PDB file of C-alpha atoms and ligand atoms in Angstrom:
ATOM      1  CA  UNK A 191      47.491 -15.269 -31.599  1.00  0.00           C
ATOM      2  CA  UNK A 192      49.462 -12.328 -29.686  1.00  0.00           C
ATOM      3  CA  UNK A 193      49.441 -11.995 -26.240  1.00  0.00           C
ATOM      4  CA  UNK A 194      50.349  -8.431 -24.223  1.00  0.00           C
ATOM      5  CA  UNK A 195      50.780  -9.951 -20.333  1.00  0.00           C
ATOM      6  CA  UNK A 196      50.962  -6.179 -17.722  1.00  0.00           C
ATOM      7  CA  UNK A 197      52.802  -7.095 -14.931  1.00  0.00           C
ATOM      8  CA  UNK A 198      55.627  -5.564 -13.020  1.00  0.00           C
ATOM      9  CA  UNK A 199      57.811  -8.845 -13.320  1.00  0.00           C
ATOM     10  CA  UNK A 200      58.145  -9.024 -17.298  1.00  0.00           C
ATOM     11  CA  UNK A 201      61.186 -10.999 -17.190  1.00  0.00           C
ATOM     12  CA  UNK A 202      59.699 -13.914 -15.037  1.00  0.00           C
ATOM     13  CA  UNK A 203      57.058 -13.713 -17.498  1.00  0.00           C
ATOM     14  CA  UNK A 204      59.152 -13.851 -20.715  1.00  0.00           C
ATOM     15  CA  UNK A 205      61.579 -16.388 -19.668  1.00  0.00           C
ATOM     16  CA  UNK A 206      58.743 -18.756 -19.023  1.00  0.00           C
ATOM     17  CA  UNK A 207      57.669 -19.032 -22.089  1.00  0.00           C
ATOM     18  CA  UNK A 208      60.192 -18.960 -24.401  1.00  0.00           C
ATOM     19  CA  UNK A 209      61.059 -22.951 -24.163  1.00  0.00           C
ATOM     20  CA  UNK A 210      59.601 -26.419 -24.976  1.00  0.00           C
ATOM     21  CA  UNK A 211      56.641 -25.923 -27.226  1.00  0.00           C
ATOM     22  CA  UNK A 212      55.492 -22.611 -26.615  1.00  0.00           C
ATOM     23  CA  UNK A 213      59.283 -21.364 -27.345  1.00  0.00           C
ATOM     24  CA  UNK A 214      58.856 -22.764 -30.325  1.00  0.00           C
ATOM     25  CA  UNK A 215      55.663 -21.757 -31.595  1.00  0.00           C
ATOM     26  CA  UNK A 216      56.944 -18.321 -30.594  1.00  0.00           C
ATOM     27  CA  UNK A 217      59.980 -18.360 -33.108  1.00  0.00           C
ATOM     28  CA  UNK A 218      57.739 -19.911 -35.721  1.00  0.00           C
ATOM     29  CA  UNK A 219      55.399 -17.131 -35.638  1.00  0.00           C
ATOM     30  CA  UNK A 220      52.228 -19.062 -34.933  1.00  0.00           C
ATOM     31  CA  UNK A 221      51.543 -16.838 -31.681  1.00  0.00           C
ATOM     32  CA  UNK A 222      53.586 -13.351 -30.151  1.00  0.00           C
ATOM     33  CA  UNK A 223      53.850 -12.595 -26.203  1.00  0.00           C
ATOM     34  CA  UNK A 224      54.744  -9.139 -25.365  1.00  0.00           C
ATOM     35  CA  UNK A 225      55.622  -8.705 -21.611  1.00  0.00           C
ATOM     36  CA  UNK A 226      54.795  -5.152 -21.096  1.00  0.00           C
ATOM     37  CA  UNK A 227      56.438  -3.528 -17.785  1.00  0.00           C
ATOM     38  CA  UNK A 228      53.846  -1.311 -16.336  1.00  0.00           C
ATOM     39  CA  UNK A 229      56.728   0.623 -14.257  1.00  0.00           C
ATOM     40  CA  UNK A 230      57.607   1.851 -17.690  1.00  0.00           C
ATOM     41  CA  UNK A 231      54.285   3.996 -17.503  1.00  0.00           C
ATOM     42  CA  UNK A 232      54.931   5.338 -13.855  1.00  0.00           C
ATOM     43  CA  UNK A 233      54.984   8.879 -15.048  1.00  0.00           C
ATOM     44  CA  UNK A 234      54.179  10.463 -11.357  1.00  0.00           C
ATOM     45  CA  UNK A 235      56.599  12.659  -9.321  1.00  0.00           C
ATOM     46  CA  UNK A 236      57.907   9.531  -7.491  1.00  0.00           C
ATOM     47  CA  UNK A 237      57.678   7.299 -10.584  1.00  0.00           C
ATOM     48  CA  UNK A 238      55.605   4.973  -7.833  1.00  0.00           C
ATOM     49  CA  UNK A 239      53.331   1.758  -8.986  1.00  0.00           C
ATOM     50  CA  UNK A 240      52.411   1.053  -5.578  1.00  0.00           C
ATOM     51  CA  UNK A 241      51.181   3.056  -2.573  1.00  0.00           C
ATOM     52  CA  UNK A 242      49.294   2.386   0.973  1.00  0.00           C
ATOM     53  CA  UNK A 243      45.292   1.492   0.853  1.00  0.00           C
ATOM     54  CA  UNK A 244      43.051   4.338   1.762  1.00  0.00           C
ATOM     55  CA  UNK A 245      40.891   3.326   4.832  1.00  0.00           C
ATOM     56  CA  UNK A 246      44.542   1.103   6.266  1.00  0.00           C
ATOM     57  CA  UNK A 247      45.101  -2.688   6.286  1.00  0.00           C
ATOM     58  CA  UNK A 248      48.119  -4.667   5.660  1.00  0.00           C
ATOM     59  CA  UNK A 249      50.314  -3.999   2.392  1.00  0.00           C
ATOM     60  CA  UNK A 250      50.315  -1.724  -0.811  1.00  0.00           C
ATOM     61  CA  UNK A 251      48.633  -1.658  -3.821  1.00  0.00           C
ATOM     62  CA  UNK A 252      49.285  -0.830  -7.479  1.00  0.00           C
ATOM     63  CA  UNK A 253      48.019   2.418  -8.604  1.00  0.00           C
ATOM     64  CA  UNK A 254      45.424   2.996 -11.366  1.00  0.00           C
ATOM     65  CA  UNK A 255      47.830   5.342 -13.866  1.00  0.00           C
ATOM     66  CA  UNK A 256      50.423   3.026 -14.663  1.00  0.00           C
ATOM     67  CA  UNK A 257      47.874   0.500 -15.191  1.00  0.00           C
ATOM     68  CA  UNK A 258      45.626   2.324 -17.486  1.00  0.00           C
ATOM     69  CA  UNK A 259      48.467   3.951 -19.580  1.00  0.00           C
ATOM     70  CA  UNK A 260      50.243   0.539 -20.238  1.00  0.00           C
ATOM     71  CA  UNK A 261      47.061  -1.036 -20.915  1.00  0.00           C
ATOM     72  CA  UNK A 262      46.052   1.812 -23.017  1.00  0.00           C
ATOM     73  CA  UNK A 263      49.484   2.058 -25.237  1.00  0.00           C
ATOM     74  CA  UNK A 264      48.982  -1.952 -25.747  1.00  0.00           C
ATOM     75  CA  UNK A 265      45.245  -1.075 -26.404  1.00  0.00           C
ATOM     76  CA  UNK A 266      46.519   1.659 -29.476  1.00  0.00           C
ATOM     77  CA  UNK A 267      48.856  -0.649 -30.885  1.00  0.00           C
ATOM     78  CA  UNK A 268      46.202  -3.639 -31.237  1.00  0.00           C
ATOM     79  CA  UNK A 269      43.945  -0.949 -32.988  1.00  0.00           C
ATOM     80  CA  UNK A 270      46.356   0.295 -34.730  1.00  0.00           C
ATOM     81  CA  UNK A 271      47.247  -2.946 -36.608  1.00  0.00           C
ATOM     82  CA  UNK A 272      43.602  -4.454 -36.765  1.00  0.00           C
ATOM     83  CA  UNK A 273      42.134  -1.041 -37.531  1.00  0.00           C
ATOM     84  CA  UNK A 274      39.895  -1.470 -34.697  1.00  0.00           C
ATOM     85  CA  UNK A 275      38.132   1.599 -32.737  1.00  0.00           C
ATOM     86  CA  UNK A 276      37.161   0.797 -29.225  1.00  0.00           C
ATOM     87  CA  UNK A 277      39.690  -0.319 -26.944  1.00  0.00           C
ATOM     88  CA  UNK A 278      37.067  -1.319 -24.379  1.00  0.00           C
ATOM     89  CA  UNK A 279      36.088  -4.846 -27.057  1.00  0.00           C
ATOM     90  CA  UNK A 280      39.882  -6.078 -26.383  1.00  0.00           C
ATOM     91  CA  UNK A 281      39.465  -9.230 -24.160  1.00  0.00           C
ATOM     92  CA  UNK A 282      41.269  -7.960 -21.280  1.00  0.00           C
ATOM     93  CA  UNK A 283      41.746 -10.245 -18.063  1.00  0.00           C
ATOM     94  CA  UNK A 284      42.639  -9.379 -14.853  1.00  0.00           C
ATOM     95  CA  UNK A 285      44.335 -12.794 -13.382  1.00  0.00           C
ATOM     96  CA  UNK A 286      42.935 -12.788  -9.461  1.00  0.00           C
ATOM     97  CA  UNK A 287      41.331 -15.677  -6.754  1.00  0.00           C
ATOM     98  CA  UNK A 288      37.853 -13.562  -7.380  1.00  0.00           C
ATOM     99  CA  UNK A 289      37.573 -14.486 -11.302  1.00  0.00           C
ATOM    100  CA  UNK A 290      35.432 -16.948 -12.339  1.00  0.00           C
ATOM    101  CA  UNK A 291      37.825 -20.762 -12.223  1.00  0.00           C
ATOM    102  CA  UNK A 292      39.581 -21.261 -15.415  1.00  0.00           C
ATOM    103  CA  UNK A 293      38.781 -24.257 -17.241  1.00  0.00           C
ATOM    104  CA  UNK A 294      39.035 -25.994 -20.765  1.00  0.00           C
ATOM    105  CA  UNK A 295      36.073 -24.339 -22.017  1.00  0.00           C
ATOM    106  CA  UNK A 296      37.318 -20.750 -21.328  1.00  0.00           C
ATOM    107  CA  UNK A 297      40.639 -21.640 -23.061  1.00  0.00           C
ATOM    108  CA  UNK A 298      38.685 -22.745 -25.626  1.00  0.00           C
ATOM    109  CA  UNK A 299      36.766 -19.824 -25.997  1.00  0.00           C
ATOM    110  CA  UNK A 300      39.335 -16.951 -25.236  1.00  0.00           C
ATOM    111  CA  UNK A 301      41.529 -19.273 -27.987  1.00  0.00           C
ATOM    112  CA  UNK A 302      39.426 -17.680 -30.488  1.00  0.00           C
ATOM    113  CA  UNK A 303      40.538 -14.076 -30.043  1.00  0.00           C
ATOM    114  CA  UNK A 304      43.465 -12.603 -31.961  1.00  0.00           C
ATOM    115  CA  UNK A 305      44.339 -10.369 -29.131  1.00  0.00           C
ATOM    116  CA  UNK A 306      44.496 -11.365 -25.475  1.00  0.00           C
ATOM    117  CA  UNK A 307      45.543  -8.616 -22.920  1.00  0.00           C
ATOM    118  CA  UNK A 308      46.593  -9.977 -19.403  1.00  0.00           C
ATOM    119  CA  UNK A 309      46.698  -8.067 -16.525  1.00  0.00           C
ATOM    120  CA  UNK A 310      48.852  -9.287 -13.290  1.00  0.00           C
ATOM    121  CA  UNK A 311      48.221  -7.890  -9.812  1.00  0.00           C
ATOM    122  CA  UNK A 312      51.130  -8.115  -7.159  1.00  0.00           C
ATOM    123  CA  UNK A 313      51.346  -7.241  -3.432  1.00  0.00           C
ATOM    124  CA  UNK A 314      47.508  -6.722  -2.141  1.00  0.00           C
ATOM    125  CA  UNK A 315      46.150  -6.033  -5.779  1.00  0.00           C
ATOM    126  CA  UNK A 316      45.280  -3.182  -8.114  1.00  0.00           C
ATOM    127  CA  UNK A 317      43.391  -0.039  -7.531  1.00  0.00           C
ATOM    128  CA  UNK A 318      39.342  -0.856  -7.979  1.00  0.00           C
ATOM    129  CA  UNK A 319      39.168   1.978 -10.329  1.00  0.00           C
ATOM    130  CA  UNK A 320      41.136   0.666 -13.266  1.00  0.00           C
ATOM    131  CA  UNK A 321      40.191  -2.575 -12.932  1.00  0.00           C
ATOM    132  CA  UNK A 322      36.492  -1.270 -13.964  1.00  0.00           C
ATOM    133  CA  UNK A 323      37.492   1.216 -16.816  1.00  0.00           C
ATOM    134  CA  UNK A 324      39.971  -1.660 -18.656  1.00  0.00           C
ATOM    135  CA  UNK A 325      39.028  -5.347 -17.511  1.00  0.00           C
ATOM    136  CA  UNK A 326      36.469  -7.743 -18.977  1.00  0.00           C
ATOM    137  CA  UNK A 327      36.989 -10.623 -17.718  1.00  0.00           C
ATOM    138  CA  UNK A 328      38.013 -12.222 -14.305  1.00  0.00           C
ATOM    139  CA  UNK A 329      40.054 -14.947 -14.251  1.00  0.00           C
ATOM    140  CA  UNK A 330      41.287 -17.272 -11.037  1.00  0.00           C
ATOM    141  CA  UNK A 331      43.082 -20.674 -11.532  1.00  0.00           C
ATOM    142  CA  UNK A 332      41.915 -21.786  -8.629  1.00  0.00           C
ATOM    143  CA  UNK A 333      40.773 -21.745  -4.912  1.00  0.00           C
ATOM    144  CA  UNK A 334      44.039 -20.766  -3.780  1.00  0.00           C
ATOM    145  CA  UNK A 335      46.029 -17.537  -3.092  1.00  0.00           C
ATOM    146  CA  UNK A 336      49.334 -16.255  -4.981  1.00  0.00           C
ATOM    147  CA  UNK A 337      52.064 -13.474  -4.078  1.00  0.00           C
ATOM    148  CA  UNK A 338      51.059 -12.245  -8.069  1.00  0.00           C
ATOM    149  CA  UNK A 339      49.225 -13.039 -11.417  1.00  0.00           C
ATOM    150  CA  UNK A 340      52.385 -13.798 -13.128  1.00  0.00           C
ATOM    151  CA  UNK A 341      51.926 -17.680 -12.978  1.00  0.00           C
ATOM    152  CA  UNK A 342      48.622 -17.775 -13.419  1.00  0.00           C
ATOM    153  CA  UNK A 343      48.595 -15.476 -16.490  1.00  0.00           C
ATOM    154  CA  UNK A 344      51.556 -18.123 -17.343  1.00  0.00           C
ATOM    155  CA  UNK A 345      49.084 -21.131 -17.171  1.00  0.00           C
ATOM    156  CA  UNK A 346      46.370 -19.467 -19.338  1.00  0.00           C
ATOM    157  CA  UNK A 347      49.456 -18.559 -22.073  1.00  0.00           C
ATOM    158  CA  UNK A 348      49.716 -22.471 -22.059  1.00  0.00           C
ATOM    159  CA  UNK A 349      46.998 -23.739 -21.989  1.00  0.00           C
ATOM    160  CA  UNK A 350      45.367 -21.290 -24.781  1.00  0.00           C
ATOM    161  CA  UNK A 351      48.470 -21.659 -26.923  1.00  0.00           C
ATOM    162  CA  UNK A 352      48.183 -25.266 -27.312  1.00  0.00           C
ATOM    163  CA  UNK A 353      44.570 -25.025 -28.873  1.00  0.00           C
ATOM    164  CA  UNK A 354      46.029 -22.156 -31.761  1.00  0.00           C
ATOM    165  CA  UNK A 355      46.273 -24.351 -34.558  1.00  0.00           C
ATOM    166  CA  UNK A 356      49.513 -25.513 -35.123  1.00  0.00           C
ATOM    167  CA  UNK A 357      51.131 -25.168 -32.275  1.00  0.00           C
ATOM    168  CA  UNK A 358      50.555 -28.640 -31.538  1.00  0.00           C
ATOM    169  CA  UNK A 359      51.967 -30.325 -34.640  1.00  0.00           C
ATOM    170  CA  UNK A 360      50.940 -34.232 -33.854  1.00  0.00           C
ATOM    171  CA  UNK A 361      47.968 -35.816 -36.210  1.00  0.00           C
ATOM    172  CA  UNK A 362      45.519 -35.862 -33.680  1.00  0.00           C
ATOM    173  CA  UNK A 363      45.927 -32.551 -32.035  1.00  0.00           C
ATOM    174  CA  UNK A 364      44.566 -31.302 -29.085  1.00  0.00           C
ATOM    175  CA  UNK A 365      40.859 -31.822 -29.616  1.00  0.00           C
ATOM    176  CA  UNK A 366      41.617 -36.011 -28.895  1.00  0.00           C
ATOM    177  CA  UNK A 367      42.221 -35.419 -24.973  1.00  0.00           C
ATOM    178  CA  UNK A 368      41.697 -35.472 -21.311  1.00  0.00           C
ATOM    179  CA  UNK A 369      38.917 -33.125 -20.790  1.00  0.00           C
ATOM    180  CA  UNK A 370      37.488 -33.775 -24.188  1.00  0.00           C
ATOM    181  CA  UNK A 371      34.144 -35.253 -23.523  1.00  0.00           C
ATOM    182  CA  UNK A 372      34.769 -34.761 -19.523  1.00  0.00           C
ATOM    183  CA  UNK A 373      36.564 -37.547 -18.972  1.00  0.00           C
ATOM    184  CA  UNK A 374      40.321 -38.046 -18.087  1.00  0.00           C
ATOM    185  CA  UNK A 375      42.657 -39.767 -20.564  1.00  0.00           C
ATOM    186  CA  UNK A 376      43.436 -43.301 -20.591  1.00  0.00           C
ATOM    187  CA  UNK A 377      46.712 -44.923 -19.008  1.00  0.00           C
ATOM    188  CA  UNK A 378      49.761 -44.728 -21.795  1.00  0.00           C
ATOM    189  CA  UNK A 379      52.608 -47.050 -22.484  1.00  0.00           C
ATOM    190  CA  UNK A 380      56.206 -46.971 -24.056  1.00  0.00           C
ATOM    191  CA  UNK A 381      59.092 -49.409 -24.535  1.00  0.00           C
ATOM    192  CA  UNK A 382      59.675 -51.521 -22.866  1.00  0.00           C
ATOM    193  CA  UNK A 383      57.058 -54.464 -22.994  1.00  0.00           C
ATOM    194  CA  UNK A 384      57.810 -55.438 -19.283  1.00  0.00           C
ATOM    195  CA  UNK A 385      59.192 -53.104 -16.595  1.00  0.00           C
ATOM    196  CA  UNK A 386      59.325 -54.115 -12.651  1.00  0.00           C
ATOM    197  CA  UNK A 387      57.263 -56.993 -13.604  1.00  0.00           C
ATOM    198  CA  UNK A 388      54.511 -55.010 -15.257  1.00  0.00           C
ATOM    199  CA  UNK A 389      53.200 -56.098 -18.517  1.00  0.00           C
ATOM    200  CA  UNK A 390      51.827 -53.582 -21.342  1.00  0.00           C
ATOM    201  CA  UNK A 391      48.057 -54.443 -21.446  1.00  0.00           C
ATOM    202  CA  UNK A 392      48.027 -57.132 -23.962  1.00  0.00           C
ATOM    203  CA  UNK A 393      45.298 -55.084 -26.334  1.00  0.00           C
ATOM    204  CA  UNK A 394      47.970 -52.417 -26.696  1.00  0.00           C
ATOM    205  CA  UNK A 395      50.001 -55.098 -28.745  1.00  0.00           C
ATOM    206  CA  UNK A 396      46.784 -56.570 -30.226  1.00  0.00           C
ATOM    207  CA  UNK A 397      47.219 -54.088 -33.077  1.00  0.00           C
ATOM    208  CA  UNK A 398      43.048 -54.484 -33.645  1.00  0.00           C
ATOM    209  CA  UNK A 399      42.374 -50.793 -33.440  1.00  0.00           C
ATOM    210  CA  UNK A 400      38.788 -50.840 -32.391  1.00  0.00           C
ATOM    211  CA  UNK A 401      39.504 -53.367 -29.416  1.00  0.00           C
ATOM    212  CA  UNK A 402      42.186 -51.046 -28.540  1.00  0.00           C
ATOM    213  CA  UNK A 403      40.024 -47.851 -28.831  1.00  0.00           C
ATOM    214  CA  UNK A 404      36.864 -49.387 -26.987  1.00  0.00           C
ATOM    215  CA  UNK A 405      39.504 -50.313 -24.088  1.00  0.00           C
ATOM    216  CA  UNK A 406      40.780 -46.921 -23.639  1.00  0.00           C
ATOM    217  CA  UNK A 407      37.363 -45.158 -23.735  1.00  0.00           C
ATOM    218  CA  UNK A 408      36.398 -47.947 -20.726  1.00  0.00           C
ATOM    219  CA  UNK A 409      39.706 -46.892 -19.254  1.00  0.00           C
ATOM    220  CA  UNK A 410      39.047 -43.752 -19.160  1.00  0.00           C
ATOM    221  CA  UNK A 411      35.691 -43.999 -17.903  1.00  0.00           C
ATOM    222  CA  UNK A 412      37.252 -45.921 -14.810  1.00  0.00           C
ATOM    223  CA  UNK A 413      39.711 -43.416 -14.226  1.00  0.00           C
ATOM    224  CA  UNK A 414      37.447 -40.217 -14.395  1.00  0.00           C
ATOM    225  CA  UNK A 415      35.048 -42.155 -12.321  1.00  0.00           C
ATOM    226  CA  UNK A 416      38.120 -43.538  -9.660  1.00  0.00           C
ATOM    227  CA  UNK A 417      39.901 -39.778  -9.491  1.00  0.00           C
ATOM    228  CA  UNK A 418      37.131 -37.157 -10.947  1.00  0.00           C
ATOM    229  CA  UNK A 419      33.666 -38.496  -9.877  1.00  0.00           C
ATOM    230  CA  UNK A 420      32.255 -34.636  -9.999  1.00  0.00           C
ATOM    231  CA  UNK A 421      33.515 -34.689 -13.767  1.00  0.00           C
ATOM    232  CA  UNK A 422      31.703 -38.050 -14.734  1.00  0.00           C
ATOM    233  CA  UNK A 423      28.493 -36.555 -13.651  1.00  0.00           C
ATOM    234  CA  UNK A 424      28.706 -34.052 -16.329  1.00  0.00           C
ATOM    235  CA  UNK A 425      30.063 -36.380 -19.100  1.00  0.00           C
ATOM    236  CA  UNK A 426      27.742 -37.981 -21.940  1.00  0.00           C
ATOM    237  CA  UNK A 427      28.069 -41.695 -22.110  1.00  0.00           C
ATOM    238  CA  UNK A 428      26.380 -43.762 -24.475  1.00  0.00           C
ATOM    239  CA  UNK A 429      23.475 -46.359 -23.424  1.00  0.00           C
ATOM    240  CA  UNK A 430      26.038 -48.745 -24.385  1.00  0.00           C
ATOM    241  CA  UNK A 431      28.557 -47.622 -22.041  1.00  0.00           C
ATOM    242  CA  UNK A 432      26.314 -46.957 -19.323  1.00  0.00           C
ATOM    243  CA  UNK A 433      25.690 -50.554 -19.595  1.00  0.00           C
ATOM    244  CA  UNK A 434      29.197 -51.757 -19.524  1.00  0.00           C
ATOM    245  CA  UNK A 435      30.191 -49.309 -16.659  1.00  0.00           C
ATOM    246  CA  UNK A 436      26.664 -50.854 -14.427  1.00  0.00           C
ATOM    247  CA  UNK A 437      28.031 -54.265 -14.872  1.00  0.00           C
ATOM    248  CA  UNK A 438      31.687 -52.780 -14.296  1.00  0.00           C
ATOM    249  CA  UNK A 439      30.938 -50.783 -10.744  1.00  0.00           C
ATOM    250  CA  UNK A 440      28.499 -54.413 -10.134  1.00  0.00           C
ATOM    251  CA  UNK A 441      31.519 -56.724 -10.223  1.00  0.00           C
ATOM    252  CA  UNK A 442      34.268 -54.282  -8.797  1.00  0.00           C
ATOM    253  CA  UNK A 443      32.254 -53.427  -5.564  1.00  0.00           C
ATOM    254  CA  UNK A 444      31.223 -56.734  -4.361  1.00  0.00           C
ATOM    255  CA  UNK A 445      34.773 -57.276  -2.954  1.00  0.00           C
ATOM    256  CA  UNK A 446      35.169 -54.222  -0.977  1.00  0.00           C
TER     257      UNK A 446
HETATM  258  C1  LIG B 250      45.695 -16.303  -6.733  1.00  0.00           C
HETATM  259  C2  LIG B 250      45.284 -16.232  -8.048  1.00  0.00           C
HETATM  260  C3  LIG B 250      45.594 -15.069  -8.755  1.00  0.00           C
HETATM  261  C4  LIG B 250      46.629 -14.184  -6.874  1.00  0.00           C
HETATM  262  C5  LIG B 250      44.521 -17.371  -8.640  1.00  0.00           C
HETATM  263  C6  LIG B 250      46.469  -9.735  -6.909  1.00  0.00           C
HETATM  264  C7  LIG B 250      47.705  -9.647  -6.096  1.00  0.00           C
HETATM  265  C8  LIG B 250      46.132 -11.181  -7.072  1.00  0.00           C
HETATM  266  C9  LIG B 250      48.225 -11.029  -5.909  1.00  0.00           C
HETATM  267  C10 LIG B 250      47.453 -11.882  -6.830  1.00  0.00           C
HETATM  268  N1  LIG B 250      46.356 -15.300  -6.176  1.00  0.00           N
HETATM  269  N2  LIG B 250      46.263 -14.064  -8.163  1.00  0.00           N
HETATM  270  N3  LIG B 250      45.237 -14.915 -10.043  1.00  0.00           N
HETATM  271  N4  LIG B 250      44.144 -18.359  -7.835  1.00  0.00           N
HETATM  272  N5  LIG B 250      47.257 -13.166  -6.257  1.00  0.00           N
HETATM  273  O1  LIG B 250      44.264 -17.373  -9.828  1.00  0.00           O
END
């Protein structure tokens, strides 16, 4: 999978993603990011990216040309080599607190595409104009606000990287985790078998796989329910389960 990320920071972009996993997925040429510098397409008089609202209010913002000649030179290039024809079908995402919340699903989804084209604002945002002619999709990683797109364009590299197949390399892969199913993963254990006076839960050492399995699906049915009610509500337990969790909640709330 290739990723182009636009942004006037390239190197903050590129030097966050070339370690650890990612870094190495990069070099094994499972997926490409291209950090494109959209001051590299200020062409104007001034060679400006940036200039004062119309109508006032506080800060600048990046102008539409820049943008829509460094989106449109990564545009060519994708057609180019896929022999594509209409630049305006390349997923393109603009990275702002407006999008629609980034979750597993969309990473699942935009994981599919062989192209992804991100687009990061900085200071008060980009020109309106642009945004229409070049964006399809609008992305926020949550209900917070950021000085640019960088990080969150950052967070969608990872998290959509680590669903291209084999970028992960372990047996079970990504599918087998929290979020799978709506429900947070189960508590984990290493050596050794006692630490602080904590024991390993003795089914870990049991070795009887299905005891062990059946524990950490009820373990993680505790912990979505404990730290992630509004995700439990959406989750798909079996009439089995159900039962086990009634009598569960029953005997674990008659002390409180
Ligand atoms: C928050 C998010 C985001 C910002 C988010 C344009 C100029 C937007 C600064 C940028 N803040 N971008 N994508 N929650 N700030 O995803």
């Amino acid at each position: 999978m290739n990723f182009h990320i636009l942004t006037l920071f390239p190197e903050m972009v590129s030097n966050g993603l070339n370690t650890s996993i990612i870094g190495r997925a990069v070099n094994a040429g499972l997926l490409s990011i291209e950090a494109v510098n959209i001051r590299d397409y200020a062409f104007n008089k001034h060679q400006s990216v940036d200039d004062y609202p119309y109508g006032g209010g506080a800060g600048m913002l990046m102008q539409a040309e820049p943008v829509y000649l460094a989106h449109e030179a990564v545009a060519k290039k994708i057609l180019g080599r896929t022999g594509g024809t209409d630049s305006r079908r390349i997923r393109t995402v603009y990275l702002s607190p407006q999008g629609s919340v980034f979750d597993q699903k969309m990473a699942e989804d935009l994981a599919q595409e062989e192209d992804l084209i991100l687009l990061c604002g900085h200071y008060e945002g980009i020109d309106e104009r642009v945004l229409e002619e070049v964006v399809t999709d609008f992305v926020s990683i949550g209900d917070y606000v950021l000085t640019g797109g960088e990080l969150p364009a950052m967070v969608m590299v990872d998290a959509i990287s680590r669903l291209v197949p084999g970028v992960l390399h372990n047996d079970v892969s990504a599918e087998f985790e929290s979020f799978q199913d709506n429900l947070l993963e189960y508590p984990q254990y290493s050596r050794p078998e006692e630490w602080h006076g904590k024991k390993v839960p003795p089914v870990l050492l049991s070795g009887h796989h299905a005891n062990i399995e059946k524990w950490r699906r009820e373990q993680s049915i505790i912990r979505t329910y404990e730290r992630r009610p509004d995700l439990l509500e959406r989750c798909e337990l079996t009439d089995k389960e159900k039962k086990w969790f009634r009598k569960w909640l029953e005997e674990n709330m008659k002390c409180q």
